[in-house]
mmCIF file of C-alpha atoms and ligand atoms in Angstrom:
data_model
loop_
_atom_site.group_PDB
_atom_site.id
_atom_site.type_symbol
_atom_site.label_atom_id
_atom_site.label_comp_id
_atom_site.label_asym_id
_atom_site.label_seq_id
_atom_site.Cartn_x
_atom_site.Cartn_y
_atom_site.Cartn_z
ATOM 1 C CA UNK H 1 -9.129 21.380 -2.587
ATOM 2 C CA UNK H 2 -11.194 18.963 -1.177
ATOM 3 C CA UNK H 3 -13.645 18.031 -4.370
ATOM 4 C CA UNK H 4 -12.972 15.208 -6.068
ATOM 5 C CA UNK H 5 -14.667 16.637 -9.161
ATOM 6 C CA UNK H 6 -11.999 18.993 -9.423
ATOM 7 C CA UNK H 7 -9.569 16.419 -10.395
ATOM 8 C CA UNK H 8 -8.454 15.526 -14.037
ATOM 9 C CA UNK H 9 -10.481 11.864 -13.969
ATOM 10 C CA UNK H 10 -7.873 10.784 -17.499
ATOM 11 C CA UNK H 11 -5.011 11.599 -14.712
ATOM 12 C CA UNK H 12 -6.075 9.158 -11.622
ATOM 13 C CA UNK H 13 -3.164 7.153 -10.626
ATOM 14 C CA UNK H 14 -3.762 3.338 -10.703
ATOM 15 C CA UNK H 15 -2.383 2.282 -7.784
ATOM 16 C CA UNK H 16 -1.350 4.113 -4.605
ATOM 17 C CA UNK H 17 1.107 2.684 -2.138
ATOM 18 C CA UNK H 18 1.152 4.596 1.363
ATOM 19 C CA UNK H 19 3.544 4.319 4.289
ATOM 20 C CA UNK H 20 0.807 5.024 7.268
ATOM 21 C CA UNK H 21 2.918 7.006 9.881
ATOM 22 C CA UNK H 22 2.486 8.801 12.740
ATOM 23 C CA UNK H 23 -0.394 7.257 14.797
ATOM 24 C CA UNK H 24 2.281 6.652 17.941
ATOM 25 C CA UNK H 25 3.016 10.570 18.155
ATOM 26 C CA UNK H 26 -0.723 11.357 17.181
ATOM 27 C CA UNK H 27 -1.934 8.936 20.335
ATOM 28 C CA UNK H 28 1.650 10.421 22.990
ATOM 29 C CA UNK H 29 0.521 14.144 21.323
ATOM 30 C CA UNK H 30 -2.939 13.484 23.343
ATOM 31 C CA UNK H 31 -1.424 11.471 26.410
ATOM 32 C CA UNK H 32 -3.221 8.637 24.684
ATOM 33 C CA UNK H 33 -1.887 5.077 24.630
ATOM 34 C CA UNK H 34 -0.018 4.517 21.519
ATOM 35 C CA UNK H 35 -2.547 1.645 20.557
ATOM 36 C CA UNK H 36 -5.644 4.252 20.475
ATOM 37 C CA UNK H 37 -3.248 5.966 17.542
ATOM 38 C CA UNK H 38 -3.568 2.518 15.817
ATOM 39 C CA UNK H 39 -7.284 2.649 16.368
ATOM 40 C CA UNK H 40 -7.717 5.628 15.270
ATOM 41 C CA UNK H 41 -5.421 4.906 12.185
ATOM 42 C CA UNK H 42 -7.756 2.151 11.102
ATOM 43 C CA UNK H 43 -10.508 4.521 11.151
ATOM 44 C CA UNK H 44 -8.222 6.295 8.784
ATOM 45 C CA UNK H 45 -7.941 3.515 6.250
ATOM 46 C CA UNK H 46 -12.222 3.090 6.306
ATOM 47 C CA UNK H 47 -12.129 6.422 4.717
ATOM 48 C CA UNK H 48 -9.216 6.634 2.205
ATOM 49 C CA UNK H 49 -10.111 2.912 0.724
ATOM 50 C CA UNK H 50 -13.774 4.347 0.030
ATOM 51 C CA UNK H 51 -11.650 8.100 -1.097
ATOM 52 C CA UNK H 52 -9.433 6.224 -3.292
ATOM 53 C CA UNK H 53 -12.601 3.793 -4.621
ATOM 54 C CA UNK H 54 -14.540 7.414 -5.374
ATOM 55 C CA UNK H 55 -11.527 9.154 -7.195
ATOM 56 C CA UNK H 56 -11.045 5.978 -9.753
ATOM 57 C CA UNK H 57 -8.216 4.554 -7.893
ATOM 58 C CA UNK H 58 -7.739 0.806 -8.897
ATOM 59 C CA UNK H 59 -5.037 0.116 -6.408
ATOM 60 C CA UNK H 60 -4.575 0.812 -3.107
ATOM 61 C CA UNK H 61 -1.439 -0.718 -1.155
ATOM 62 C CA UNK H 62 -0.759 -0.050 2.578
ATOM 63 C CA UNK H 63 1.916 -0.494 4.639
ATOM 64 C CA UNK H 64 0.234 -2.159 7.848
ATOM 65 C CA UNK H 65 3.021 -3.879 9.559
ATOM 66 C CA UNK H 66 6.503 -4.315 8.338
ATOM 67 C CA UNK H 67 9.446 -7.127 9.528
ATOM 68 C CA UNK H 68 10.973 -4.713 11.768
ATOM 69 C CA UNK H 69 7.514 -4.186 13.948
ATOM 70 C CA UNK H 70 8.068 -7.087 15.270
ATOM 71 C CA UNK H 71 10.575 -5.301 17.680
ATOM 72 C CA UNK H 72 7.855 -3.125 19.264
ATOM 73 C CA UNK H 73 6.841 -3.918 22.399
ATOM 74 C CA UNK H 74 4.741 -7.390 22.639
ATOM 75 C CA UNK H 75 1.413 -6.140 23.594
ATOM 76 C CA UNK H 76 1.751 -3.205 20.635
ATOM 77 C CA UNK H 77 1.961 -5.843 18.072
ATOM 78 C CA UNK H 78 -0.805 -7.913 19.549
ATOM 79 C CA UNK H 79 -3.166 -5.105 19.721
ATOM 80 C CA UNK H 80 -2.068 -4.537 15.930
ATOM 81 C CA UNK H 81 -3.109 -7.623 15.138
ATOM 82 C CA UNK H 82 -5.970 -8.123 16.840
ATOM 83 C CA UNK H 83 -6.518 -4.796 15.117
ATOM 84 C CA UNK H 84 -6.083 -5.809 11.639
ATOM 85 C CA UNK H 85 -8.087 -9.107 12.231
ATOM 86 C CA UNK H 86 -11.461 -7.202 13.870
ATOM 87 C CA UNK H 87 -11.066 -4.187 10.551
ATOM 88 C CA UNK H 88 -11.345 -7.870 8.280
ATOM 89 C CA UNK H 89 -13.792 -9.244 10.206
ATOM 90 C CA UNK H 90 -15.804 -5.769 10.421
ATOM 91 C CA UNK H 91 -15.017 -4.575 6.472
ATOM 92 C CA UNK H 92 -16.304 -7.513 4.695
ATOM 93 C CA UNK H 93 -19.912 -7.181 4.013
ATOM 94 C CA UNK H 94 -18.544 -2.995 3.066
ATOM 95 C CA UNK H 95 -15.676 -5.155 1.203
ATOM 96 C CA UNK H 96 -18.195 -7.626 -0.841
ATOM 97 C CA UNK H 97 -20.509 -5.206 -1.479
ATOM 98 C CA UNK H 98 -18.218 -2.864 -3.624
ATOM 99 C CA UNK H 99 -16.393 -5.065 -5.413
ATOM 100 C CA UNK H 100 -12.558 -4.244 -3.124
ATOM 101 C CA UNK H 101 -10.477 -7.647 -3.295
ATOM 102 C CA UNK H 102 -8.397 -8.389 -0.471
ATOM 103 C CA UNK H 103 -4.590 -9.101 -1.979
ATOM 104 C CA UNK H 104 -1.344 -9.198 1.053
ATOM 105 C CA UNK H 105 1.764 -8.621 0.166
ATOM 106 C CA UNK H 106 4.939 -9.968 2.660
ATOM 107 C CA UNK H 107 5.693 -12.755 5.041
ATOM 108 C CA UNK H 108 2.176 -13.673 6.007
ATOM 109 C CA UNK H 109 2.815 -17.058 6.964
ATOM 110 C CA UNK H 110 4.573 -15.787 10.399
ATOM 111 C CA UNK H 111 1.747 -13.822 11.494
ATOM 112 C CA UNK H 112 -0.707 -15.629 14.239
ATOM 113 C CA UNK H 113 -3.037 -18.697 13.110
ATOM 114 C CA UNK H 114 -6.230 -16.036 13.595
ATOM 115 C CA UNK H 115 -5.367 -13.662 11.205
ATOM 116 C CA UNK H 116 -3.607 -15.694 8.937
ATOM 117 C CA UNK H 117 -7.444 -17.219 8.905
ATOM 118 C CA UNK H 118 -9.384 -14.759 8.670
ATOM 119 C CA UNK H 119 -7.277 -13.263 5.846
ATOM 120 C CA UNK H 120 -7.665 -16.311 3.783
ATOM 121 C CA UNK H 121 -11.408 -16.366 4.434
ATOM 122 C CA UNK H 122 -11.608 -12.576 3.582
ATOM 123 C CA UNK H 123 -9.470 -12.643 0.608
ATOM 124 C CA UNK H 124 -11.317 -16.004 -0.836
ATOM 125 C CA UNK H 125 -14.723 -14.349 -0.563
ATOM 126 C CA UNK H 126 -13.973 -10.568 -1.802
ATOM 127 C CA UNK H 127 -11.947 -12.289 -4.498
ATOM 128 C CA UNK H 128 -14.898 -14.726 -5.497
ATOM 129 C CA UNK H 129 -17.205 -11.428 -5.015
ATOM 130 C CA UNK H 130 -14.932 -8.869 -7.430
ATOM 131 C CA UNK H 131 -14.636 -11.543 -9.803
ATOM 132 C CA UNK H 132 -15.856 -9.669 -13.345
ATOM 133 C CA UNK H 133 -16.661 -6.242 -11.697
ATOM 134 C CA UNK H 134 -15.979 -3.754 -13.686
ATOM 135 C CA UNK H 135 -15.232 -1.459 -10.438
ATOM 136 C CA UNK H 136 -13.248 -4.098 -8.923
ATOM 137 C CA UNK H 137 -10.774 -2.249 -6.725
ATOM 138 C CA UNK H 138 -7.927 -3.964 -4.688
ATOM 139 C CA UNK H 139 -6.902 -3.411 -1.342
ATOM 140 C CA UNK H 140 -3.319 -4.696 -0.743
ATOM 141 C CA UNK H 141 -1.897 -4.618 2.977
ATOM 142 C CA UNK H 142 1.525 -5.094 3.272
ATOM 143 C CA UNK H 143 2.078 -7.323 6.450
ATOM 144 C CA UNK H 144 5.246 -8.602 7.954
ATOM 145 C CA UNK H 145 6.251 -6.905 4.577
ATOM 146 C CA UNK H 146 10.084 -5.523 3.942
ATOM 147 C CA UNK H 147 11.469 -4.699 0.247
ATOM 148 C CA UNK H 148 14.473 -6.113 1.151
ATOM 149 C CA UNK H 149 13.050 -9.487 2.540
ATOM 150 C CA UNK H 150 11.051 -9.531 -0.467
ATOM 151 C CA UNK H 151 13.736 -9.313 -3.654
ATOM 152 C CA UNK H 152 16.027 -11.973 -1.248
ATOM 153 C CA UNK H 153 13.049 -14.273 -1.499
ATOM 154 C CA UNK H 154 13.025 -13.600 -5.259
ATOM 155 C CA UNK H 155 16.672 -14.027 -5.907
ATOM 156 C CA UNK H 156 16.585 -17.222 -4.244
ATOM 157 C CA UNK H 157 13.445 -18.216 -6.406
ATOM 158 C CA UNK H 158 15.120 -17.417 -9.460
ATOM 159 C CA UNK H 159 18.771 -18.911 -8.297
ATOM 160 C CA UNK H 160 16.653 -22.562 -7.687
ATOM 161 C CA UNK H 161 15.634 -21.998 -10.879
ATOM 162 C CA UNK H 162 18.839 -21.156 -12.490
ATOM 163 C CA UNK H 163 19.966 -24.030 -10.731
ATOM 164 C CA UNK H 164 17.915 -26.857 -11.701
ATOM 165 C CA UNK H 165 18.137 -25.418 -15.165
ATOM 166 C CA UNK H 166 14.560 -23.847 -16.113
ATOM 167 C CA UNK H 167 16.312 -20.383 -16.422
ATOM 168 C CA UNK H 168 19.413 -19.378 -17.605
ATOM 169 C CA UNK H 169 21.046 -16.405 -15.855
ATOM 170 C CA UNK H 170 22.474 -14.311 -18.550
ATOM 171 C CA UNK H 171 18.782 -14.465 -20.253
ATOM 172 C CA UNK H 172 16.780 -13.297 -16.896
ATOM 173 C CA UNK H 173 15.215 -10.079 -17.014
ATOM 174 C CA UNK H 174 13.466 -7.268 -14.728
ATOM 175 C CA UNK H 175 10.259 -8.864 -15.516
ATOM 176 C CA UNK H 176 11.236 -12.308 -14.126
ATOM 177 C CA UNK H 177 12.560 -10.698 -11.124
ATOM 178 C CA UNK H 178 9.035 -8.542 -10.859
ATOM 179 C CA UNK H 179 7.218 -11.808 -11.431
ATOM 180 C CA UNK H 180 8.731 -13.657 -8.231
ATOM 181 C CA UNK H 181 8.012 -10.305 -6.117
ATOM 182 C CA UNK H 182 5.001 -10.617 -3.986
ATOM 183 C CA UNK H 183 3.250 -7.781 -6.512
ATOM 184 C CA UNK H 184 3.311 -10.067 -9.108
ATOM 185 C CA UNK H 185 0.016 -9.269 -11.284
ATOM 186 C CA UNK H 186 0.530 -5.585 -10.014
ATOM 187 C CA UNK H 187 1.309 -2.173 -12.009
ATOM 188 C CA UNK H 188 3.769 -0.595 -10.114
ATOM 189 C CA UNK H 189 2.786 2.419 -7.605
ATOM 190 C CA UNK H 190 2.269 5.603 -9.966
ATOM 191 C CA UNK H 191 1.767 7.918 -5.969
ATOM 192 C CA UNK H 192 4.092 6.348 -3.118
ATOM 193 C CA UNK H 193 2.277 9.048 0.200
ATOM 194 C CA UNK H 194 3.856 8.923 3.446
ATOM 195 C CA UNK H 195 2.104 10.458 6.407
ATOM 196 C CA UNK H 196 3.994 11.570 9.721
ATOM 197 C CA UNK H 197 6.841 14.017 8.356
ATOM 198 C CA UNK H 198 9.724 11.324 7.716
ATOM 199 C CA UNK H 199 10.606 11.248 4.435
ATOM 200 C CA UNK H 200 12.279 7.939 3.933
ATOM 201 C CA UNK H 201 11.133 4.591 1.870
ATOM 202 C CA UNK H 202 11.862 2.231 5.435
ATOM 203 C CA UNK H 203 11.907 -0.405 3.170
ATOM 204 C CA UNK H 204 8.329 -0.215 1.415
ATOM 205 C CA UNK H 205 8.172 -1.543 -2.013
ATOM 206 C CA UNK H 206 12.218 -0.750 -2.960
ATOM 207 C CA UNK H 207 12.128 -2.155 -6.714
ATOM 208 C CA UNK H 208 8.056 -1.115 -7.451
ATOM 209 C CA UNK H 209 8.566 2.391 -6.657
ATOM 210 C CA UNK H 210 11.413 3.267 -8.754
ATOM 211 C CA UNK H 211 9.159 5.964 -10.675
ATOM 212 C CA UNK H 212 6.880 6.172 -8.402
ATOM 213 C CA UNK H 213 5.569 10.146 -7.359
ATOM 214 C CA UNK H 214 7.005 10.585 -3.752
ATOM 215 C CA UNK H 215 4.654 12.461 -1.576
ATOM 216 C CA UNK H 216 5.315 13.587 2.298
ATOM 217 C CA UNK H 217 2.748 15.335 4.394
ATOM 218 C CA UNK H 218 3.325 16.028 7.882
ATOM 219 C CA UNK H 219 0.033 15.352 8.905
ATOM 220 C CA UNK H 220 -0.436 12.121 11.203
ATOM 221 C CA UNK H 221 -2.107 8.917 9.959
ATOM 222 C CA UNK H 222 -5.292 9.391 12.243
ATOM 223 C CA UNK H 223 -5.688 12.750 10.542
ATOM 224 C CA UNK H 224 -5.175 11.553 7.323
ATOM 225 C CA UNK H 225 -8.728 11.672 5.500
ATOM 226 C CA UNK H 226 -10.277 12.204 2.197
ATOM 227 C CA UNK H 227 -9.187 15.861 2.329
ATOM 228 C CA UNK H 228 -5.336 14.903 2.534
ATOM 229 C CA UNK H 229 -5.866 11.718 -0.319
ATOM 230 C CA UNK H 230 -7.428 14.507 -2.842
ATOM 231 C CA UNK H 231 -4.279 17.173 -1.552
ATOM 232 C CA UNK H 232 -1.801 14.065 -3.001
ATOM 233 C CA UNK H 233 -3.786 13.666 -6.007
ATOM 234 C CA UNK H 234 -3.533 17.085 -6.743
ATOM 235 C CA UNK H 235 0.136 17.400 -6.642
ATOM 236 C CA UNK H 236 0.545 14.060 -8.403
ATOM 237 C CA UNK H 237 -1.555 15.860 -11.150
ATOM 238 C CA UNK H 238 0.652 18.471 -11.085
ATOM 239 C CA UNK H 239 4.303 16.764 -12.327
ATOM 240 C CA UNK H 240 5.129 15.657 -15.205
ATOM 241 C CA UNK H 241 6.291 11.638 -15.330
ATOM 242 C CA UNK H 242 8.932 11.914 -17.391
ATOM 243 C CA UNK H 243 10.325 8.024 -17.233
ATOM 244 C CA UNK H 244 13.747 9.154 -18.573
ATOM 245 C CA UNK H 245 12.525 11.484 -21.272
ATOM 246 C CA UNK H 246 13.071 14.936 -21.992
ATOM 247 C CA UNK H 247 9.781 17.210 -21.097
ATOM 248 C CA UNK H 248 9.769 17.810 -24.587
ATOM 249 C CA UNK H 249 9.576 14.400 -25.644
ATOM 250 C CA UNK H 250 6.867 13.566 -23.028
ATOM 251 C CA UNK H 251 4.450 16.675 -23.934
ATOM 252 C CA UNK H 252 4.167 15.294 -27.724
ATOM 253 C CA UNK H 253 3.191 12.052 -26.667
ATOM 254 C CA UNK H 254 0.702 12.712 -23.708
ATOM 255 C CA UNK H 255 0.950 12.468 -19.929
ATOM 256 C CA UNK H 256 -0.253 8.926 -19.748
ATOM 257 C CA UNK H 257 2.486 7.216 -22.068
ATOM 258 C CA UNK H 258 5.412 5.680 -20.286
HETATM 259 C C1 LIG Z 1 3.079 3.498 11.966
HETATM 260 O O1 LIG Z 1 2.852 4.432 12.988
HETATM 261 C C2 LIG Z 1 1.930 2.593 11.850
HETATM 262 C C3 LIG Z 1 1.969 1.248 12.018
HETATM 263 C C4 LIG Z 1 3.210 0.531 12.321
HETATM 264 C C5 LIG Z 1 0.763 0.420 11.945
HETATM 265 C C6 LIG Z 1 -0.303 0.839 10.998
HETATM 266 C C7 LIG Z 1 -1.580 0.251 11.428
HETATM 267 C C8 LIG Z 1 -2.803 0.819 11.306
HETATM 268 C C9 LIG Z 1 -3.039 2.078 10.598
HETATM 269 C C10 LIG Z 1 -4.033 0.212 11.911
HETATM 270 C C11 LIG Z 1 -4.395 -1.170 11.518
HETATM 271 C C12 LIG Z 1 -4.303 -1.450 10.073
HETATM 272 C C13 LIG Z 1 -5.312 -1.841 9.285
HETATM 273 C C14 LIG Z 1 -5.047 -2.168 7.862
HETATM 274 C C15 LIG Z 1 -6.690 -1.956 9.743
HETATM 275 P P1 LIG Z 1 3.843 4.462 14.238
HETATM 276 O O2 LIG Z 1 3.253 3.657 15.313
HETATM 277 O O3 LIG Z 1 5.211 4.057 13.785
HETATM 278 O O4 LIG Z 1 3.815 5.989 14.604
HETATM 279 P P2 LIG Z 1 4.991 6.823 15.260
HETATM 280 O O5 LIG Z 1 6.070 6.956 14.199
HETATM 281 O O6 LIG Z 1 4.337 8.121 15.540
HETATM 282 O O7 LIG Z 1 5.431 6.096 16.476
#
């Protein structure tokens, strides 16, 4: 299935999270260099942010670097992210023009001075630009992102405010823990994808995706294309979201209600 049309358009997920894996084996499948996987792989995003755009996704978060990719080897992570700064640098006139606002999620302020730059110059001017839209879209990239790192940095947000008194413990609730998270703002993931046939979380977006759809394909990131986005739509349009309901209870109310 490979027609967007053919999709139920009252049944789009808002936002879709993806864990991009398997552009090292794709690149050591070929007796490439593992960095011409990444190169390829950001090919691979060009075409699912404009997929995702087409089939009425609002929402599109991607796992692009996470804390532990800092142990890679030193000229793999600088060739990610001189990577990540040229797709900015070459995606913003494509970025302005259709309305996609640049959001990050995770420990930006560690990455190098350039990108840290040029992702506050891209997301100031594709925010400025989405502003009103109707079709605004956002692109999120997770970068130096980890779940873990992320609800540590809201506890302690929430403990400094316990502590100088402008929260009380025994009153805080999930949605003052989801508002120190770095998806504050955000709907949750309704369609969590992972590429590259590992089906774990590796630490993506622990306390967002707790009813999140899980989908695994074993197809590699630099393979991934429209085709495979409208595949995971399908099946996502295919299961019921129960949210602790019986089936029963679920089909009275509609599909959409949570
Ligand atoms: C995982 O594959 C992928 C990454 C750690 C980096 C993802 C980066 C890109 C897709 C390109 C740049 C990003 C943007 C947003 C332009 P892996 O290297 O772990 O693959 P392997 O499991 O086969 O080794």
């Amino acid at each position: 299935m490979h027609n967007p049309s053919e999709l139920d358009p009252h049944n789009i997920p808002g936002h879709v999270a993806i864990i991009m894996d398997g552009n090292g084996r794709w690149a050591t499948s070929r007796k490439l260099p593992r960095i011409v996987g990444h190169k390829v792989g950001a090919e691979s995003v060009k075409k699912v942010v404009a997929a995702a755009r087409q089939a009425g996704i609002k929402v599109l978060t991607l796992y692009a670097f996470s804390t532990e990719n800092w142990k890679r080897p030193e000229l793999e992570v600088r060739a990610l992210m001189a990577l990540l700064k040229n797709y900015l640098k070459s995606e913003e006139s494509e970025m302005l023009a259709n309305g996609i606002r640049l959001r990050t999620i995770g420990r930006t302020d560690k990455l190098p001075a350039e990108v840290r730059s040029q992702l506050r110059v891209t997301m100031e001017n594709t925010g400025r630009a989405a502003e009103g839209r109707e079709d605004a879209f956002t692109l999120n990239l997770a970068l130096n992102y980890g779940g873990r790192d992320e609800l540590l940095r809201a506890c302690r947000q929430l403990a400094r405010g316990c502590a100088d008194g402008a929260l009380q413990a025994d009153d805080l609730s999930e949605k003052d823990l989801a508002n120190c998270l770095d998806t504050a703002g955000l709907a949750d993931p309704d369609l969590l994808i992972r590429t590259g046939g590992e089906r774990r979380l590796s630490n993506f977006l622990l306390w967002q995706a707790s009813y999140a759809e899980l989908y695994f394909t074993d197809a590699m990131w630099p393979d991934f294309r429209e085709a495979h986005l409208f595949e995971a739509l399908q099946s996502f349009q295919q299961r019921q979201r129960r949210f602790g309901r019986t089936g029963e209870q679920v089909e009275s109310r509609g599909p959409r209600s949570r």
